[in-house]
Coordinates of C-alpha atoms and ligand atoms in Angstrom, one line a residue:
X21 CA 10.3 -7.3 23.0
X22 CA 10.1 -8.6 19.5
X23 CA 6.9 -8.4 17.5
X24 CA 6.2 -11.8 16.0
X25 CA 4.3 -10.2 13.1
X26 CA 7.5 -8.5 12.0
X27 CA 9.1 -11.8 10.9
X28 CA 9.1 -13.5 7.5
X29 CA 9.2 -17.3 7.8
X30 CA 12.9 -17.3 6.8
X31 CA 13.8 -14.7 9.4
X32 CA 11.8 -16.5 12.1
X33 CA 13.4 -19.8 11.2
X34 CA 16.9 -18.2 11.6
X35 CA 15.8 -16.7 14.9
X36 CA 14.5 -20.0 16.2
X37 CA 17.9 -21.5 15.5
X38 CA 19.4 -18.9 17.9
X39 CA 17.0 -20.3 20.5
X40 CA 18.2 -23.8 19.6
X41 CA 14.8 -24.7 18.3
X42 CA 14.2 -26.9 15.2
X43 CA 13.3 -25.0 12.0
X44 CA 9.7 -26.4 12.1
X45 CA 9.1 -24.3 15.2
X46 CA 8.8 -21.2 13.0
X47 CA 6.2 -22.8 10.8
X48 CA 4.3 -23.9 14.0
X49 CA 4.3 -20.3 15.2
X50 CA 3.1 -19.0 11.8
X51 CA 0.3 -21.5 11.9
X52 CA -0.7 -20.4 15.4
X53 CA -0.7 -16.7 14.8
X54 CA -1.9 -16.5 11.2
X55 CA -4.1 -19.6 10.6
X56 CA -5.5 -20.3 14.1
X57 CA -5.3 -16.5 14.9
X58 CA -4.0 -17.3 18.3
X59 CA -2.1 -14.6 20.2
X60 CA -2.0 -16.2 23.6
X61 CA 1.3 -18.2 23.9
X62 CA -0.1 -20.2 26.8
X63 CA -2.6 -21.8 24.5
X64 CA 0.0 -22.9 21.9
X65 CA -0.4 -26.5 22.9
X66 CA 2.2 -28.2 20.7
X67 CA 5.0 -26.0 22.0
X68 CA 6.7 -27.1 25.2
X69 CA 5.9 -25.2 28.4
X70 CA 9.5 -24.3 28.8
X71 CA 9.7 -22.6 25.3
X72 CA 6.3 -20.9 25.8
X73 CA 7.8 -19.2 28.8
X74 CA 10.7 -18.0 26.7
X75 CA 8.2 -16.8 24.0
X76 CA 6.3 -14.9 26.7
X77 CA 9.5 -13.3 27.9
X78 CA 10.9 -12.2 24.6
X79 CA 8.0 -11.8 22.1
X80 CA 4.8 -9.9 21.7
X81 CA 2.1 -9.7 19.0
X82 CA 1.2 -6.1 18.4
X83 CA -2.3 -5.3 17.2
X84 CA -3.4 -1.7 16.8
X85 CA -6.4 -0.1 18.4
X86 CA -9.4 0.9 16.2
X87 CA -9.9 4.6 16.8
X88 CA -12.4 5.2 14.0
X89 CA -14.4 2.8 11.9
X90 CA -16.3 4.4 9.1
X91 CA -18.6 2.6 6.6
X92 CA -19.5 4.2 3.4
X93 CA -22.8 3.7 1.5
X94 CA -20.9 1.9 -1.2
X95 CA -19.4 -0.6 1.2
X96 CA -15.9 1.1 1.6
X97 CA -14.7 0.8 5.1
X98 CA -12.1 3.1 6.5
X99 CA -10.3 2.5 9.8
X100 CA -8.1 4.9 11.7
X101 CA -5.7 2.7 13.7
X102 CA -3.4 3.5 16.6
X103 CA -0.3 1.7 17.6
X104 CA 1.0 1.5 21.1
X105 CA 3.4 4.5 20.6
X106 CA 0.4 6.7 19.7
X107 CA 1.1 6.6 15.9
X108 CA -2.1 6.8 13.9
X109 CA -2.6 5.5 10.4
X110 CA -5.4 4.8 8.0
X111 CA -6.4 1.5 6.3
X112 CA -9.3 1.2 3.8
X113 CA -11.3 -1.7 2.5
X114 CA -12.8 -1.6 -1.0
X115 CA -15.3 -4.2 -2.0
X116 CA -14.9 -5.2 -5.7
X117 CA -16.9 -7.8 -7.5
X118 CA -13.7 -9.9 -7.6
X119 CA -13.0 -9.7 -3.9
X120 CA -12.2 -7.5 -0.9
X121 CA -9.2 -5.2 -1.5
X122 CA -7.4 -3.5 1.4
X123 CA -5.4 -0.3 0.9
X124 CA -2.7 -0.2 3.6
X125 CA -0.4 2.6 4.8
X126 CA 3.3 2.0 4.7
X127 CA 4.5 5.0 6.8
X128 CA 3.2 7.3 9.5
X129 CA 2.8 10.5 7.4
X130 CA 4.7 11.0 4.2
X131 CA 7.7 13.2 3.0
X132 CA 7.2 12.9 -0.7
X133 CA 5.3 16.3 -0.7
X134 CA 3.0 15.8 -3.7
X135 CA 1.1 19.1 -3.8
X136 CA -2.3 17.5 -4.5
X137 CA -2.2 14.7 -1.8
X138 CA -3.7 14.9 1.7
X139 CA -1.1 12.4 3.1
X140 CA 1.7 15.0 2.7
X141 CA -0.2 17.5 4.9
X142 CA 1.4 15.7 7.8
X143 CA 5.2 15.0 7.5
X144 CA 6.6 11.5 8.0
X145 CA 6.9 10.6 11.7
X146 CA 8.4 7.2 11.1
X147 CA 8.3 4.1 9.0
X148 CA 5.8 1.3 9.8
X149 CA 7.4 -2.1 10.5
X150 CA 6.4 -5.0 8.4
X151 CA 4.4 -6.3 11.4
X152 CA 2.4 -3.1 11.7
X153 CA 1.5 -3.5 8.0
X154 CA 0.6 -7.1 8.5
X155 CA -1.6 -6.1 11.5
X156 CA -3.6 -3.8 9.2
X157 CA -4.7 -6.8 7.2
X158 CA -5.3 -8.9 10.3
X159 CA -7.4 -6.2 11.9
X160 CA -9.5 -5.9 8.8
X161 CA -9.9 -9.6 8.5
X162 CA -11.1 -9.8 12.1
X163 CA -13.9 -7.3 11.2
X164 CA -14.8 -9.1 8.0
X165 CA -14.9 -12.5 9.6
X166 CA -18.3 -11.8 11.1
X167 CA -19.6 -11.5 7.6
X168 CA -17.7 -14.6 6.4
X169 CA -15.5 -12.4 4.2
X170 CA -11.7 -11.9 4.2
X171 CA -9.1 -9.7 2.5
X172 CA -8.3 -11.2 -0.9
X173 CA -6.3 -8.3 -2.5
X174 CA -3.8 -5.9 -1.0
X175 CA -2.6 -2.6 -2.4
X176 CA 0.2 -0.6 -0.7
X177 CA -1.4 2.7 -1.7
X178 CA -2.3 4.3 1.6
X179 CA -0.3 7.0 3.3
X180 CA 3.5 6.8 2.8
X181 CA 5.9 6.0 0.0
X182 CA 6.6 2.2 0.1
X183 CA 9.9 2.5 -1.6
X184 CA 11.0 4.9 1.1
X185 CA 10.5 2.0 3.5
X186 CA 11.7 -0.7 1.1
X187 CA 12.9 -3.6 3.4
X188 CA 9.8 -3.5 5.6
X189 CA 7.4 -3.4 2.7
X190 CA 9.2 -6.4 1.1
X191 CA 9.0 -8.4 4.3
X192 CA 5.4 -7.4 4.6
X193 CA 4.7 -8.8 1.1
X194 CA 6.6 -12.0 1.9
X195 CA 4.6 -12.5 5.1
X196 CA 1.1 -12.0 3.7
X197 CA 2.1 -14.1 0.6
X198 CA 3.4 -17.0 2.6
X199 CA 1.2 -20.1 2.3
X200 CA 1.9 -20.7 6.1
X201 CA 0.5 -17.2 6.9
X202 CA -2.2 -15.3 5.0
X203 CA -1.5 -16.9 1.6
X204 CA -2.5 -13.8 -0.4
X205 CA -1.5 -14.5 -4.0
X206 CA 1.3 -12.4 -5.3
X207 CA -0.8 -11.3 -8.3
X208 CA -3.3 -10.0 -5.8
X209 CA -0.7 -7.7 -4.2
X210 CA 0.2 -4.3 -5.7
X211 CA 2.7 -1.6 -4.7
X212 CA 2.3 2.0 -5.8
X213 CA 5.3 4.3 -5.9
X214 CA 5.8 8.0 -6.7
X215 CA 8.7 6.7 -8.8
X216 CA 12.1 6.2 -7.3
X217 CA 14.2 4.7 -10.1
X218 CA 16.9 2.7 -8.2
X219 CA 14.2 1.1 -6.0
X220 CA 12.1 0.2 -9.1
X221 CA 15.2 -1.6 -10.4
X222 CA 15.7 -3.3 -7.0
X223 CA 12.0 -4.4 -6.9
X224 CA 12.5 -5.9 -10.4
X225 CA 15.1 -8.3 -9.0
X226 CA 13.1 -9.5 -6.0
X227 CA 11.6 -12.4 -8.0
X228 CA 8.1 -11.5 -6.9
X229 CA 5.0 -11.9 -9.1
X230 CA 3.4 -8.9 -7.5
X231 CA 2.2 -5.8 -9.3
X232 CA 3.7 -2.4 -9.6
X233 CA 1.9 0.9 -10.1
X234 CA 3.6 4.2 -10.9
X235 CA 2.1 7.5 -9.9
X236 CA 2.9 9.3 -13.1
X237 CA 0.3 12.1 -13.1
X238 CA 2.1 14.2 -15.7
X239 CA 3.3 13.6 -19.3
X240 CA 6.4 16.0 -19.0
X241 CA 9.0 17.1 -16.5
X242 CA 7.6 20.7 -16.2
X243 CA 4.1 19.7 -15.0
X244 CA 5.4 16.8 -13.0
X245 CA 7.9 19.0 -11.1
X246 CA 5.1 21.4 -10.3
X247 CA 3.0 18.8 -8.6
X248 CA 5.4 16.1 -7.4
X249 CA 8.6 17.0 -5.5
X250 CA 10.1 13.6 -6.4
X251 CA 10.2 14.7 -10.1
X252 CA 12.8 17.4 -9.2
X253 CA 15.1 14.6 -8.0
X254 CA 14.5 12.2 -10.9
X255 CA 13.5 13.4 -14.4
X256 CA 11.0 11.3 -16.4
X257 CA 13.7 9.9 -18.6
X258 CA 15.3 8.2 -15.7
X259 CA 12.0 7.0 -14.4
X260 CA 11.0 5.6 -17.7
X261 CA 14.4 3.8 -18.1
X262 CA 13.8 2.1 -14.7
X263 CA 10.3 1.1 -15.7
X264 CA 11.6 -0.4 -19.0
X265 CA 14.2 -2.3 -17.0
X266 CA 11.5 -3.6 -14.7
X267 CA 9.3 -4.7 -17.6
X268 CA 12.2 -6.4 -19.3
X269 CA 13.4 -8.2 -16.1
X270 CA 10.1 -9.3 -14.8
X271 CA 8.0 -9.6 -18.0
X272 CA 5.2 -7.8 -16.0
X273 CA 3.2 -4.7 -17.0
X274 CA 3.1 -1.7 -14.8
X275 CA 0.1 0.4 -14.2
X276 CA 0.5 4.2 -14.7
X277 CA -1.7 6.1 -12.4
X278 CA -2.8 9.5 -13.8
X279 CA -4.9 11.8 -11.7
X280 CA -7.0 14.1 -13.7
X281 CA -6.6 17.6 -12.3
X282 CA -8.5 20.5 -13.9
X283 CA -6.3 22.8 -16.0
X284 CA -3.1 21.1 -14.8
X285 CA -2.6 17.9 -16.7
X286 CA -5.8 17.2 -18.6
X287 CA -5.4 19.0 -21.9
X288 CA -5.4 17.2 -25.2
X289 CA -1.7 18.2 -25.6
X290 CA -1.0 16.3 -22.3
X291 CA -2.8 13.3 -23.8
X292 CA -0.6 13.5 -26.9
X293 CA 2.5 13.7 -24.8
X294 CA 1.4 10.9 -22.5
X295 CA 0.9 8.6 -25.5
X296 CA 4.4 9.3 -26.7
X297 CA 5.8 8.8 -23.2
X298 CA 4.3 5.4 -22.6
X299 CA 4.4 4.2 -26.2
X300 CA 7.4 1.9 -25.7
X301 CA 6.0 0.4 -22.5
X302 CA 3.4 -2.4 -22.1
X303 CA 1.8 -0.7 -19.1
X304 CA -1.8 0.3 -18.6
X305 CA -2.9 3.8 -17.9
X306 CA -5.4 4.3 -15.1
X307 CA -7.1 7.7 -15.2
X308 CA -8.2 8.7 -11.7
X309 CA -10.7 11.6 -11.3
X310 CA -9.0 13.9 -8.7
X311 CA -10.5 13.7 -5.3
X312 CA -10.9 17.2 -4.0
X313 CA -9.0 18.1 -0.8
X314 CA -10.3 21.1 1.1
X315 CA -6.9 22.5 1.9
X316 CA -5.6 22.3 -1.7
X317 CA -6.3 24.5 -4.7
X318 CA -6.9 21.7 -7.2
X319 CA -10.2 20.7 -8.7
X320 CA -11.2 17.5 -10.5
X321 CA -11.3 17.6 -14.3
X322 CA -14.8 17.8 -15.9
X323 CA -16.3 14.6 -17.0
X324 CA -16.2 15.7 -20.6
X325 CA -12.5 16.5 -20.4
X326 CA -11.8 13.1 -18.9
X327 CA -13.8 11.5 -21.7
X328 CA -11.9 13.3 -24.4
X329 CA -8.6 12.4 -22.8
X330 CA -9.7 8.8 -22.5
X331 CA -10.9 8.6 -26.1
X332 CA -7.6 10.1 -27.3
X333 CA -5.6 7.4 -25.5
X334 CA -7.9 4.7 -26.7
X335 CA -7.5 5.8 -30.3
X336 CA -3.7 5.8 -30.0
X337 CA -3.6 2.2 -28.7
X338 CA -3.0 3.0 -25.0
X339 CA -5.7 1.1 -23.3
X340 CA -6.8 3.3 -20.5
X341 CA -9.1 2.5 -17.6
X342 CA -11.0 5.0 -15.4
X343 CA -10.7 4.2 -11.7
X344 CA -13.9 3.3 -9.8
X345 CA -14.4 5.7 -7.0
X346 CA -15.0 4.6 -3.5
X347 CA -16.0 6.1 -0.2
X348 CA -16.6 9.7 -1.4
X349 CA -18.7 10.3 1.7
X350 CA -16.1 9.1 4.2
X351 CA -12.8 10.9 3.4
X352 CA -11.5 7.7 1.7
X353 CA -8.6 9.5 -0.1
X354 CA -5.4 8.5 1.6
X355 CA -4.5 10.8 4.5
X356 CA -7.8 12.6 4.7
X357 CA -9.2 10.8 7.7
X358 CA -5.9 10.9 9.5
X359 CA -5.4 14.6 8.9
X360 CA -8.9 15.4 10.0
X361 CA -8.6 13.4 13.2
X362 CA -5.2 14.9 14.1
X363 CA -6.4 18.4 13.3
X364 CA -9.5 17.8 15.3
X365 CA -7.3 16.8 18.3
X366 CA -5.1 19.8 17.8
X367 CA -8.2 22.0 18.0
X368 CA -9.4 20.3 21.1
X369 CA -6.1 20.6 23.0
Ligands
LIG1 N1 3.4 7.1 -2.3 C1 2.8 6.1 -3.2 C2 1.5 5.5 -2.6 C3 0.6 6.4 -1.9 S1 -0.4 7.5 -2.8 C4 2.5 6.8 -4.5 O1 2.8 7.9 -4.7 O2 2.1 6.1 -5.4 C5 -1.6 6.4 -3.7 C6 -2.1 7.0 -5.0 O3 -3.2 8.0 -4.7 C7 -1.1 7.8 -5.8 O4 -1.2 7.5 -7.1 C8 -1.4 9.2 -5.4 O5 -0.9 10.1 -6.4 C9 -2.9 9.2 -5.4 N2 -3.6 10.3 -4.8 C10 -3.1 11.1 -3.8 N3 -4.0 12.1 -3.5 C11 -5.1 11.9 -4.4 C12 -6.3 12.6 -4.6 N4 -6.6 13.7 -3.8 N5 -7.2 12.2 -5.5 C13 -6.8 11.1 -6.2 N6 -5.7 10.4 -6.1 C14 -4.8 10.8 -5.2

């Protein structure tokens, strides 16, 4: 069975051709499943009965089951979803004043092995298909509909490394961005990567107006290699070259994510090195207070240290932002809820 949510409009149009259907059939199906939110082929009234039978025979529309639905005091909503094969993933919704942003997972578990991140506690089981990523947005939209809200922004920042699942993530973006599907504007879509240079170059050539965030987290190779396994494969010089290529090709600014971890990457010397590192780039630096994970030895930097770091960047013309925190009371950091649930089950059985 083929999952209809997995198809971009272009791919579905090609597939319809194989069924000797006119190209507009794909647009019709998109309209049914995304705009009219209809998953019952029998009710797709402008499609012939004969072809509806074929659709029923060959196609399915996979929606995950909601296992946990947690609502934080600040409005953050975190879902633990389960796909038919038993794979469990997390999706979070963050209400901003400019709209509702969803943070989706791109893989089941993660192999990047960043030493501070809860997602890496559980190794990658498999990639998510584009349709499984689309279904995260649809599931959230179904919940929001009751309050007359809908997902307006998407960040691929949940569990998984999107550039380790490159094709599916690109198809996902094309589907949610399509005016015939969810019509989420490209500038409202962001992908966050731990920094895989050849994929950053490839992303630069996709012709998308989407955003790119880089998990930098350290101003030099020594610290970065201590906390991020990927840095052992690609030194910062290679990463920064790829980012420069991206900026030159797309004319778009990246966001550098920098988690503030006490005693690890938060000294004034680190701030100095960071300024030098990003000086040639147009990117923004986003300082993220580290979210403590029980199983890990790291602590968040003191507020004063974050402030000094922030002021140093500001004084040296790197315009930093400090990330707003969400869902502190509901394990909203990526991977935390999933790890807790899976460990709970392990204890139970
Ligand atoms: N693999 C991608 C996307 C998933 S991680 C990436 O590395 O960018 C999303 C972001 O959350 C990354 O910047 C990651 O470093 C950060 N992150 C992970 N654990 C965190 C924690 N405990 N506190 C704050 N940020 C964290």
